[in-house]
XYZ file of C-alpha atoms in Angstrom:
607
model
C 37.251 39.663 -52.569
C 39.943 36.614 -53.798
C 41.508 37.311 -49.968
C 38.335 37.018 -48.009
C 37.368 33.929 -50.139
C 41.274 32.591 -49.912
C 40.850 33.070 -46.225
C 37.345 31.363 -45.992
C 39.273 28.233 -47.444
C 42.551 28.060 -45.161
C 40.095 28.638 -41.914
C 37.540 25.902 -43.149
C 40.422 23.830 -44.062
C 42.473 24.525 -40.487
C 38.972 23.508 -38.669
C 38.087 20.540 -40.794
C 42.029 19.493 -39.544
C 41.245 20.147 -36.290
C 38.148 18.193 -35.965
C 39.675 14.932 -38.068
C 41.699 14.781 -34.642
C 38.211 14.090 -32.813
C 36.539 10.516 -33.166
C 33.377 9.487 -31.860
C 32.642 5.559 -31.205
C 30.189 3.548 -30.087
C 28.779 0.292 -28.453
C 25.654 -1.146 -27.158
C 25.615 -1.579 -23.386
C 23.387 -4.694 -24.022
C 24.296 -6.590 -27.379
C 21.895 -7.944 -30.044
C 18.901 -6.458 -27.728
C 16.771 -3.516 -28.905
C 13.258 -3.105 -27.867
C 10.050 -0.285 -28.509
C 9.310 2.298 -26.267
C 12.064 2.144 -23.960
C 15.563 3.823 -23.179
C 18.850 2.146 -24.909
C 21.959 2.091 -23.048
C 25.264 3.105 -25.215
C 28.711 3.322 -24.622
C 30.591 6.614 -26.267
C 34.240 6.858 -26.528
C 35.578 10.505 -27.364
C 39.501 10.269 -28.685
C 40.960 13.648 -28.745
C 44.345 13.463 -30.630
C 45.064 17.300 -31.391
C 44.443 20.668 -29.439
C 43.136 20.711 -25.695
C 39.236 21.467 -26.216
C 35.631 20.919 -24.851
C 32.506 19.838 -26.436
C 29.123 18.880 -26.145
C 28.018 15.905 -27.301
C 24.197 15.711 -28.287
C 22.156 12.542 -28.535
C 19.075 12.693 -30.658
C 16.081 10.816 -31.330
C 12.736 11.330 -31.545
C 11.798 11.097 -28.468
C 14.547 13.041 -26.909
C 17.604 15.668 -27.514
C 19.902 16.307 -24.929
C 23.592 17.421 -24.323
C 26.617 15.610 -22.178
C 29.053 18.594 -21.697
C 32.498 17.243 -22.308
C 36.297 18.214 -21.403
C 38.632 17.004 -23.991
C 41.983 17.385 -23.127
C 44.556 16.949 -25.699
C 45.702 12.824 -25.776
C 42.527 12.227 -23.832
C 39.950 8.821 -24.322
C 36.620 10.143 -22.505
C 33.707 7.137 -22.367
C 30.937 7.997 -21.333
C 27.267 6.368 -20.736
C 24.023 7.797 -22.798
C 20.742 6.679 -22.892
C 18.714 6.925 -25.792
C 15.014 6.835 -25.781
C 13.017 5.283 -28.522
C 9.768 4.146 -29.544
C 10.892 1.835 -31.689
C 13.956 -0.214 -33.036
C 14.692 1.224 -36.150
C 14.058 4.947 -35.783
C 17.064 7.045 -36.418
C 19.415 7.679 -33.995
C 22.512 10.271 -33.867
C 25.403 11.398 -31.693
C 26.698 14.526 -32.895
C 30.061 16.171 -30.812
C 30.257 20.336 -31.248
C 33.180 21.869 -30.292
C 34.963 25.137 -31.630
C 37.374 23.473 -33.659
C 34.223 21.454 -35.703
C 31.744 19.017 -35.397
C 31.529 15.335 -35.389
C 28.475 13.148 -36.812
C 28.013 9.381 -35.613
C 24.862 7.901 -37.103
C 23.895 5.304 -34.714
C 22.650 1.646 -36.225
C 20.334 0.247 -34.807
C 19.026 -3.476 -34.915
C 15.928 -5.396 -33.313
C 16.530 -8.653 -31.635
C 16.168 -12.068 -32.752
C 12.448 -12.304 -32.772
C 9.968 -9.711 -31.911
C 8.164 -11.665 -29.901
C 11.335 -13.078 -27.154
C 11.267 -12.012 -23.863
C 15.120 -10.466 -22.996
C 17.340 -11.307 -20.175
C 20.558 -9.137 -19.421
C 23.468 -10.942 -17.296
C 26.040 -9.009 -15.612
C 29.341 -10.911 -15.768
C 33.012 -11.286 -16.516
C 31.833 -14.568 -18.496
C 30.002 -14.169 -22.038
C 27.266 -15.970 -22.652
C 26.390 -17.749 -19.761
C 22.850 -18.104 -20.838
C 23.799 -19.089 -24.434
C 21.711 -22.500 -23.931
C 17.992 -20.158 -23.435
C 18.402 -18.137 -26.134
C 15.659 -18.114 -28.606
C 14.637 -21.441 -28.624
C 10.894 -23.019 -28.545
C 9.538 -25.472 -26.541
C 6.104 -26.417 -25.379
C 6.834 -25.430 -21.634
C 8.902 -22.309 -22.467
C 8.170 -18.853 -24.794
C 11.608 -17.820 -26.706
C 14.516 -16.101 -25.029
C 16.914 -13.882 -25.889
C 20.284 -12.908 -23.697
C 22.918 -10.446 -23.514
C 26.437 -10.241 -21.359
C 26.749 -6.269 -20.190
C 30.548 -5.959 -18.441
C 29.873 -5.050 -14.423
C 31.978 -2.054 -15.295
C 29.387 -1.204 -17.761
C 26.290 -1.819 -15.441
C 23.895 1.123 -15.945
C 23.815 3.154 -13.136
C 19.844 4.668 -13.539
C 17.100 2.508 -14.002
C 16.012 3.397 -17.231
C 19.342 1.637 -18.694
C 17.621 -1.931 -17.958
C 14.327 -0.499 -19.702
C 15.085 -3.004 -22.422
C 15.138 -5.728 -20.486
C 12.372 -8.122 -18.421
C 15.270 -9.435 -15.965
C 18.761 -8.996 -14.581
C 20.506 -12.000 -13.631
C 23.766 -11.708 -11.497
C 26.831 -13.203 -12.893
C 30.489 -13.821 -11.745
C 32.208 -10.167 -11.284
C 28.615 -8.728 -10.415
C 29.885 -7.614 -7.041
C 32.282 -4.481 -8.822
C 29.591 -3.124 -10.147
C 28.882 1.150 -8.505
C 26.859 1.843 -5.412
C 24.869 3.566 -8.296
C 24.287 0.456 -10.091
C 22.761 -1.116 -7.344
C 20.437 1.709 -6.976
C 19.423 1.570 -10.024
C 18.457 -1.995 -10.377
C 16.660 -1.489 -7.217
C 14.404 1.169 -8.934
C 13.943 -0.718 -11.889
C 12.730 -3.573 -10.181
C 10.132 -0.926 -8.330
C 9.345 -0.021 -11.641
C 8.944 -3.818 -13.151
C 11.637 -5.711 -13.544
C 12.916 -8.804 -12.326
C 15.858 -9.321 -10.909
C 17.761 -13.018 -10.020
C 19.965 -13.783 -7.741
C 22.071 -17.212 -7.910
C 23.089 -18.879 -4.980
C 25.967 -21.737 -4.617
C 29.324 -22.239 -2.786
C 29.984 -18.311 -3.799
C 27.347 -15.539 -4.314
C 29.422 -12.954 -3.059
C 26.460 -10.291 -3.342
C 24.344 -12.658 -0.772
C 26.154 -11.364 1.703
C 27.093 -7.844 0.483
C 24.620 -4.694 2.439
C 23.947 -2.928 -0.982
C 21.978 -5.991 -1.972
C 19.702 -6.314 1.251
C 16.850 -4.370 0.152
C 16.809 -6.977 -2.454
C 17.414 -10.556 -1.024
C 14.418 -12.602 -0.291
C 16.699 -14.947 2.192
C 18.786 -14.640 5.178
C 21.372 -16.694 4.226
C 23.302 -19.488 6.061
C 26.422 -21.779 5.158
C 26.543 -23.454 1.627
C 25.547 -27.079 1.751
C 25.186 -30.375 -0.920
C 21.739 -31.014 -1.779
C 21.394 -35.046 -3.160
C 17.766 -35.461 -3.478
C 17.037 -32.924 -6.502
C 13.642 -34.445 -7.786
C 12.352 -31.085 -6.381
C 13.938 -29.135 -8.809
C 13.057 -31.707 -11.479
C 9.781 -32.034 -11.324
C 9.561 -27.607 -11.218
C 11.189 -27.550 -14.529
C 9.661 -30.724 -15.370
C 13.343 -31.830 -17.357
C 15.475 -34.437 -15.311
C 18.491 -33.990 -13.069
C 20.798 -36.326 -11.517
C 23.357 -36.103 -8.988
C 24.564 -34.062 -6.521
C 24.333 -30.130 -6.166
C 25.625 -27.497 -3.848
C 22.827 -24.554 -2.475
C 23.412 -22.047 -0.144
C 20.994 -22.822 2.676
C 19.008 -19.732 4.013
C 15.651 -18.630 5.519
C 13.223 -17.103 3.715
C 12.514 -13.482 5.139
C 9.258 -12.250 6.083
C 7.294 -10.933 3.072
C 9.042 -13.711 0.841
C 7.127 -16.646 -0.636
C 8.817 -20.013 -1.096
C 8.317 -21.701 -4.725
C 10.521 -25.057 -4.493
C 12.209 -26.884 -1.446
C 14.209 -30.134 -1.081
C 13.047 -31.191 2.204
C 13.444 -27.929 4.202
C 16.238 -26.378 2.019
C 14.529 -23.236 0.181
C 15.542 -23.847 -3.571
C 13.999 -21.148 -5.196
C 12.143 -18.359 -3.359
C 10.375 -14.944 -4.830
C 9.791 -11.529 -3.156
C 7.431 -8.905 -4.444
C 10.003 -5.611 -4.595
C 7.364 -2.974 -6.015
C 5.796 -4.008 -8.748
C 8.687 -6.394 -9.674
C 9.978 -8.991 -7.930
C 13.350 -10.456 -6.697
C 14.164 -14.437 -7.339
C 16.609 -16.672 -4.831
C 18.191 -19.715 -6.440
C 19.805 -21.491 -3.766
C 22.479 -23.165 -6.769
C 24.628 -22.012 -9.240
C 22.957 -22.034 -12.945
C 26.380 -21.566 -14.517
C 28.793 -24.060 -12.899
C 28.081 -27.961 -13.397
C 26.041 -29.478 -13.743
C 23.553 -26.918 -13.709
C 25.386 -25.343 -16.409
C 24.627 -28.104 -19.491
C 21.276 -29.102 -17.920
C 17.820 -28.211 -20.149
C 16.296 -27.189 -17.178
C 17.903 -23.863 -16.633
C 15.695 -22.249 -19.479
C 12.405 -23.029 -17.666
C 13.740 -21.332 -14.743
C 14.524 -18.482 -16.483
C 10.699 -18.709 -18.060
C 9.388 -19.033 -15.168
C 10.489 -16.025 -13.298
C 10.249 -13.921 -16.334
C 7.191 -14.876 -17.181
C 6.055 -14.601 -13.749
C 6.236 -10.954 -14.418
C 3.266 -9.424 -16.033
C 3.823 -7.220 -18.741
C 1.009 -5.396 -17.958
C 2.672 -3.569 -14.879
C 5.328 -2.177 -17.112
C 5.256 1.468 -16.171
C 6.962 2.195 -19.133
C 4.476 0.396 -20.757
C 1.190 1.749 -18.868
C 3.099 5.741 -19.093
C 3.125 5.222 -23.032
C -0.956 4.326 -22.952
C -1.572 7.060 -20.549
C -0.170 10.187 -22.827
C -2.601 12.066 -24.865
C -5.678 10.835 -22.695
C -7.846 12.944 -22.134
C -9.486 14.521 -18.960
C -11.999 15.788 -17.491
C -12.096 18.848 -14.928
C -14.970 19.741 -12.981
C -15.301 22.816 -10.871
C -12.611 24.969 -12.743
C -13.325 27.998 -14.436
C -11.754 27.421 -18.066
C -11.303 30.789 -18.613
C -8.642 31.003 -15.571
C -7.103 27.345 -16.398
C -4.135 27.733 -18.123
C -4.696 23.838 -19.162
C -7.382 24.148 -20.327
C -8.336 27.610 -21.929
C -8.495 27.862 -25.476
C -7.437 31.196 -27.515
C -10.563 32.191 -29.897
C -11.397 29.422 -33.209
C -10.262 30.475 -36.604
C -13.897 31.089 -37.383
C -14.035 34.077 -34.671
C -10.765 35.373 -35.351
C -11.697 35.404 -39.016
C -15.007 37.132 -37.898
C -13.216 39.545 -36.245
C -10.904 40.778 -38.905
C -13.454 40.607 -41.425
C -15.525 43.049 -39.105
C -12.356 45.459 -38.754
C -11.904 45.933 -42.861
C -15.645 46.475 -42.981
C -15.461 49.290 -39.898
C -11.876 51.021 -41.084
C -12.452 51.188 -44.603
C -15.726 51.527 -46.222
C -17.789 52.577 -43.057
C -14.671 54.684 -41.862
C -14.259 56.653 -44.791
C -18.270 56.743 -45.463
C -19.272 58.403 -42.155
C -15.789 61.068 -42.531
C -16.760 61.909 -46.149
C -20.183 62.763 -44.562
C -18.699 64.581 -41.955
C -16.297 66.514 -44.281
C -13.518 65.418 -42.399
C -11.825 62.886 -44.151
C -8.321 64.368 -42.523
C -8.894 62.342 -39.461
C -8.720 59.064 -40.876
C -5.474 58.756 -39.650
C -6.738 59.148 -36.205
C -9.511 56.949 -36.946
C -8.040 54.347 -38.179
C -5.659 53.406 -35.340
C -7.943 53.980 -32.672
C -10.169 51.612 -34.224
C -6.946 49.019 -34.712
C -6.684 49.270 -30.945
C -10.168 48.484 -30.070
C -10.209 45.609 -32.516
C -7.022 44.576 -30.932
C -8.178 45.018 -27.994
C -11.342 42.433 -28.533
C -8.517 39.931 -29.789
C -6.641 40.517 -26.050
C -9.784 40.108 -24.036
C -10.021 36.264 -25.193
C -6.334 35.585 -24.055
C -5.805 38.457 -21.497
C -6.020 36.220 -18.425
C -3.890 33.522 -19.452
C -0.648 36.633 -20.509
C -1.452 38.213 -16.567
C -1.975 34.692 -15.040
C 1.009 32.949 -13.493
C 3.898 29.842 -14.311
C 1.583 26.576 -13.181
C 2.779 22.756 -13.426
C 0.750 19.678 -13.541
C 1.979 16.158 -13.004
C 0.581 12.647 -13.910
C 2.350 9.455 -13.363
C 3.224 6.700 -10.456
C 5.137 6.930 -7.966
C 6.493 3.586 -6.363
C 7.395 2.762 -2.518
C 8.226 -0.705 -1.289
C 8.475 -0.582 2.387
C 11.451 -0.365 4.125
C 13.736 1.132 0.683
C 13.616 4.462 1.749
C 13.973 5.754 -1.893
C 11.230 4.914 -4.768
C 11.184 5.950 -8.444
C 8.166 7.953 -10.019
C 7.790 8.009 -13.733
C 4.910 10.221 -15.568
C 4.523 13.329 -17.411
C 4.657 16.957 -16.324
C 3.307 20.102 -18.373
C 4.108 23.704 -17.536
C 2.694 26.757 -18.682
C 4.800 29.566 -18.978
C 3.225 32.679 -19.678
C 5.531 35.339 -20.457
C 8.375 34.694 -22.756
C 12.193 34.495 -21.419
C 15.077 31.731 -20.452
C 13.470 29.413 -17.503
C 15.520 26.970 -14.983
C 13.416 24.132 -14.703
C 15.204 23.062 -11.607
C 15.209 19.346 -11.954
C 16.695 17.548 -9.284
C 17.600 13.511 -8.881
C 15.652 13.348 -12.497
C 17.901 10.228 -14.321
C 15.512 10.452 -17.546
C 13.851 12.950 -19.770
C 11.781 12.620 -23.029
C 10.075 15.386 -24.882
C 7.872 14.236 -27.642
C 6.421 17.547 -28.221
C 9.268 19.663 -28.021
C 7.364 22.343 -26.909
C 4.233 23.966 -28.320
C 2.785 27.685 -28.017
C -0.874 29.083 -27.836
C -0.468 30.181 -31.638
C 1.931 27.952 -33.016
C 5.043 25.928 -32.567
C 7.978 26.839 -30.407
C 10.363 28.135 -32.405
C 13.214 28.434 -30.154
C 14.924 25.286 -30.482
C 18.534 25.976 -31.458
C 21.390 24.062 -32.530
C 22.307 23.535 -28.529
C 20.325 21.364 -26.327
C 17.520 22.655 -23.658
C 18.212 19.560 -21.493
C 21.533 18.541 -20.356
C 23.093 15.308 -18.041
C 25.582 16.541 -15.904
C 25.169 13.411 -13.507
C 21.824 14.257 -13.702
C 19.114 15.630 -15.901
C 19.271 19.638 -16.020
C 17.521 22.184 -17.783
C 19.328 24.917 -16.903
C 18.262 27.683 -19.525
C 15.223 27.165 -21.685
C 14.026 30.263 -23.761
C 10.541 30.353 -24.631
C 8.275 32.497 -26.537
C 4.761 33.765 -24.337
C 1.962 32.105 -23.907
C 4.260 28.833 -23.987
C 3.052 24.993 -22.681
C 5.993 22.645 -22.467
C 5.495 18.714 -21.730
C 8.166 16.209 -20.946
C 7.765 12.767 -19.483
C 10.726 11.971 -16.902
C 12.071 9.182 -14.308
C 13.297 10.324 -11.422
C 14.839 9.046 -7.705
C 12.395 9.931 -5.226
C 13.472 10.084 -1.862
C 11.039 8.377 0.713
C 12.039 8.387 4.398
C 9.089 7.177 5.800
C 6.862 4.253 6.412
C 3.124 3.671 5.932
C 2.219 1.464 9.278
C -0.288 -1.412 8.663
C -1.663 -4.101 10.682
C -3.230 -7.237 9.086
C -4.769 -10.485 9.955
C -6.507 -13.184 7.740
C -9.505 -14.996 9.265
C -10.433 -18.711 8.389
C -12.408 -17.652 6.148
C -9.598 -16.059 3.826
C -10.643 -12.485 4.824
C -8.092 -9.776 5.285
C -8.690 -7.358 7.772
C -6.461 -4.724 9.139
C -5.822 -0.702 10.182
C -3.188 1.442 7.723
C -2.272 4.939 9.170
C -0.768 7.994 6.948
C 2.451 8.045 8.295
C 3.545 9.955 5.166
C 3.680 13.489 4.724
C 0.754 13.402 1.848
C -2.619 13.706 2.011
C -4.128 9.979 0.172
C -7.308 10.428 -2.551
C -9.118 7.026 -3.508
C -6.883 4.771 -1.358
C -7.759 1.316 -2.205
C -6.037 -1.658 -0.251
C -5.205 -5.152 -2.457
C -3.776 -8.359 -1.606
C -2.972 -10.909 -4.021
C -5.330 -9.518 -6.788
C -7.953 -8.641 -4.427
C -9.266 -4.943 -3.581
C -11.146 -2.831 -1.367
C -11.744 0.364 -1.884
C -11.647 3.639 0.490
C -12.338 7.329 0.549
C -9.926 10.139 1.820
C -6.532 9.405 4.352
C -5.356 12.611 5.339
C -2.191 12.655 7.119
C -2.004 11.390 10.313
C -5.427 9.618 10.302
C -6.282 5.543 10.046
C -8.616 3.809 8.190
C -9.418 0.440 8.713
C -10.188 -1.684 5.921
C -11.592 -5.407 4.739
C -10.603 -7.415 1.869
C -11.829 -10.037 0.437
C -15.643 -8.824 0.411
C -17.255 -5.905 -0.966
C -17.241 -2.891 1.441
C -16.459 1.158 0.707
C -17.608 2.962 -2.114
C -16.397 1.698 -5.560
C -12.889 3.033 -7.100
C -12.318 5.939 -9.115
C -9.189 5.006 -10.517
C -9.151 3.970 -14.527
C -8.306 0.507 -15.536
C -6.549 1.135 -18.734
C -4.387 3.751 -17.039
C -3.673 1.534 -13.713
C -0.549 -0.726 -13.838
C -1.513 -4.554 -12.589
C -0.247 -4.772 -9.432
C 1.439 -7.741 -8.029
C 0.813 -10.167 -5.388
C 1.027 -9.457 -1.543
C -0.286 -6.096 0.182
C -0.398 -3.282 -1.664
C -1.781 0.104 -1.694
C -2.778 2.133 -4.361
C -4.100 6.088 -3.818
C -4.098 9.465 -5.257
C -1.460 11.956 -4.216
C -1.039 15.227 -5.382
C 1.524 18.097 -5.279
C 4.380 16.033 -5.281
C 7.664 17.607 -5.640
C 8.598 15.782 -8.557
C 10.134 17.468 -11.701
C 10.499 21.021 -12.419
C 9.633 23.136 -9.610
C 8.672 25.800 -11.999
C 5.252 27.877 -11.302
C 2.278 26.716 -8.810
C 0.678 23.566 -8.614
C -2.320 23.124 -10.803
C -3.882 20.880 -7.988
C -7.480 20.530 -10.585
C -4.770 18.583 -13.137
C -2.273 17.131 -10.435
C -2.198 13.802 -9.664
C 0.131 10.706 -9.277
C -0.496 7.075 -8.298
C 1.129 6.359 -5.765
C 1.607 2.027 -5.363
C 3.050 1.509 -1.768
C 4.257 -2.674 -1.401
C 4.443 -4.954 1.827
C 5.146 -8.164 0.036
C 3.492 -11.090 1.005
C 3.326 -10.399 4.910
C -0.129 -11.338 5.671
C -0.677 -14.373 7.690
């Protein structure tokens, strides 16, 4: 006994040794800036001073617990990106690294910004705090800012890493960042967010391809602008002398805001439901750089953007609604069957002691055959049993279904948007499922799982969902009778155009033709422009409906305003889609409780 427990000591004590040579650090990828109900960007570095090893290093929080596998190699500094998802600022947070030689804890602190109540603007730049004169600070003509530098090294590279953010402005150095960065500000402005663009006698990124899904100007030579009372009396706070702006050309779909004479100064492009902003100067190099003027530019285009087409936002209103099926037979929906109340089960039991004991025994002792009560009795469990089995028989022989809710976003011309929403499953028999994710950047899985009789209780010390460049869930064990739920982002490839027509009469009327050119089927389509909507039936694929804005014509929507994102200004169309292959391709589609929004943008290209 003294061995085993002298042995017990030396191995915890060799292990412990072992996994003091492992350190676990981190930084925010956007200082000073933490927001509810969105996804927090953080830097991990992993030191490895002793034995070659690997590891997985979990992030938790209560909205989400996933894995980053991890090769440690001994001598070896690993940093590596993870996104945390919150729902608000001071929850707990933790990083925990398991290996076989130990474990290592990081308890992640956490602090809200300045003032609850600031809007936040991340730069990307070499240069700290190039915004540092519009940071929280009142006036009468502008709400309260708050900035923060991220490195262009460090630029997220999936949308949800700007989730904390209501815009991006481009700083010196911006032009390193990935080929993945770029994608994933362009989703995240499809999603919401606003993204600037500074011109001047550089600009390097108004001239580089990744950025041309995103520039609102086809830009010419830089030139010296004298006559700024323009730009003064847009930010209503003097400027004097001289300044240089690259001259350009608005491109179709773009909307000019302020010109000196007929140089574009600032110009704004619906991109989704965000939007892309064009300074024609510099903000950061004099005299811009000093001048008061700077933080009602920033305002503007921030406020410009209404928080009420956060998708984010509108997803976190949306879960838990409730719906309404009609035409399904509850007993055969998986989503909607219910296993028998307490009260009936209850019922039941109580009828089984009755029938096995006193009235059992009774009607034998009658008989004079009290010797088959062990006969008696089980058949009688298994018809009881059985009566138990009829109420949930369908849903243990029915089969793996899927339903989806969410948006999915298109601007035309990007060839890739970004859908955000919720998925259940229902997973009938018990086992280890792939859910077969594929381009999904984000996962969060408030419920953690749920069964018809209970709570999951498979969740185990290692982590259902993994990032390995992407979100995988490569072996999930459930019980039977199992619903999962998890709300997602994801890339969503779209190779195709919708193909519109449109012409405005004098008397501010929008008519025009849109044919399904996509490969879904549209529900409720319903055509807006600039805040304005009319409202359609069905457009199957292939077909073309023609449609009128502007006066009151087709039957009224179905869609629900509290669950509907504010779309922006230009063209845009909104419809039902289902069976899109977004998420886990796990099971059939539940086409009754499938459906996503899709929002499909023009920008402002009616004339």
């Amino acid at each position: 006994m003294r061995f085993l427990v002298l042995a017990a000591l030396i191995i915890g004590t060799v292990t412990s040794s072992f996994s003091a040579d492992l350190t676990v650090t981190y930084r925010p990828v956007w200082p000073g800036i933490s927001k509810s109900d969105c996804f927090v960007p953080l830097m991990v570095t992993v030191t490895n001073k002793g034995l070659n090893t690997v590891g997985i290093l979990n992030v938790e929080s209560r909205l989400s617990r996933y894995g980053v596998p991890m090769e440690l190699p001994k001598g070896s500094v690993k940093e590596v990106q993870v996104l945390v998802a919150r729902s608000d600022p001071w929850e707990e947070v933790s990083l925990k690294l398991k290996t076989p030689v130990g474990d290592v804890p990081t308890q992640v602190e956490t602090a809200a910004s300045e003032e609850g109540s600031t809007r936040t603007v991340g730069v990307i730049s070499d240069t700290e705090g190039l915004l540092a004169g519009v940071r929280a600070r009142r006036s009468s003509k502008a709400m309260p800012l708050f900035d923060s530098t991220c490195k262009p090294s460090e630029a997220p590279e999936r949308s949800v890493g700007y989730s904390s953010l209501d815009a991006v402005v481009l700083g010196d150095g911006s032009e390193r960042i990935s080929d993945s960065a770029v994608r994933a500000i362009k989703r995240w402005v499809l999603e919401g967010g606003v993204l600037v663009m500074p011109g001047g006698a550089g600009a390097p990124w108004l001239r580089d391809e990744r950025w041309e899904w995103a520039r609102p100007v086809k830009v010419r030579q830089p030139v010296i602008v004298q006559d700024v009372a323009a730009l003064a009396a847009f930010t209503s706070t003097p400027l004097t002398g001289g300044i240089t702006v690259m001259e350009s050309d608005p491109t179709l779909g773009s909307r000019t805001v302020a010109k000196a004479g007929a140089v574009p100064l600032i110009v704004r492009r619906q991109v989704g439901m965000g939007s892309v902003w064009f300074w024609a100067f510099d903000p950061f190099s004099a005299p811009l750089s000093t001048w008061d003027g700077r933080r009602v530019l920033v305002n503007t285009a921030v406020v410009a953007h209404d928080r009420s087409s956060d998708l984010l936002q509108t997803l976190v209103q949306r879960q838990g609604t409730s719906e309404t099926v009609s035409g399904t037979n509850q007993e055969e929906d998986p989503f909607t069957a219910r296993l028998p109340g307490s009260e009936k089960i209850v019922g039941i039991l109580l009828l089984f002691f009755v029938v096995a004991v006193p009235m059992n025994f009774f009607a034998l002792g009658r008989a004079g055959r009290k010797e088959l009560a062990w006969v008696t009795l089980p058949a009688l469990s298994l018809m009881f049993s059985y009566a138990l089995y009829l109420s949930a028989g369908k849903l243990y022989s029915g089969t793996a279904a899927r339903a989806t809710h969410g948006f999915l976003v298109v601007a035309d011309g990007l060839k890739e948007g970004t859908f955000i929403g919720t998925q259940r499953l229902f997973l009938p028999q018990g086992g280890v499922y792939d859910f077969k994710f594929q381009g999904v950047e984000a996962i969060s899985n408030p419920d953690r799982g749920y069964r018809m009789m209970g709570m999951d209780t498979s969740a185990t010390d290692v982590p259902e969902y993994l990032d390995a460049g992407q979100m995988v869930a490569p072996a999930v064990g459930v019980s039977n009778l199992t619903f999962r739920q998890h709300s997602l982002v994801q890339a969503f490839p779209a190779d195709w155009r919708l193909d519109v027509e449109t012409k405005k009469g004098p008397d501010g009327i929008v008519t025009g033709r849109l044919t399904n050119t996509s490969p879904y089927d549209f529900d409720a389509v319903r055509m807006n422009y600039n805040g304005v909507a009319s409202t359609s039936g069905a457009l199957p694929v292939g077909k073309t409906l023609e449609f009128k804005i502007g006066s009151h014509s087709g039957p009224s929507s179905n869609w629900n305003s509290h669950a509907t994102p504010k779309v922006g200004e230009g063209l845009v169309l909104q419809a039902v889609v289902s069976g899109l292959p977004v998420g886990s391709s796990v099971g059939v589609v539940a086409k009754r409780h499938d459906d996503t929004s899709l929002i499909y943008t023009w920008g402002d290209i009616v004339k």
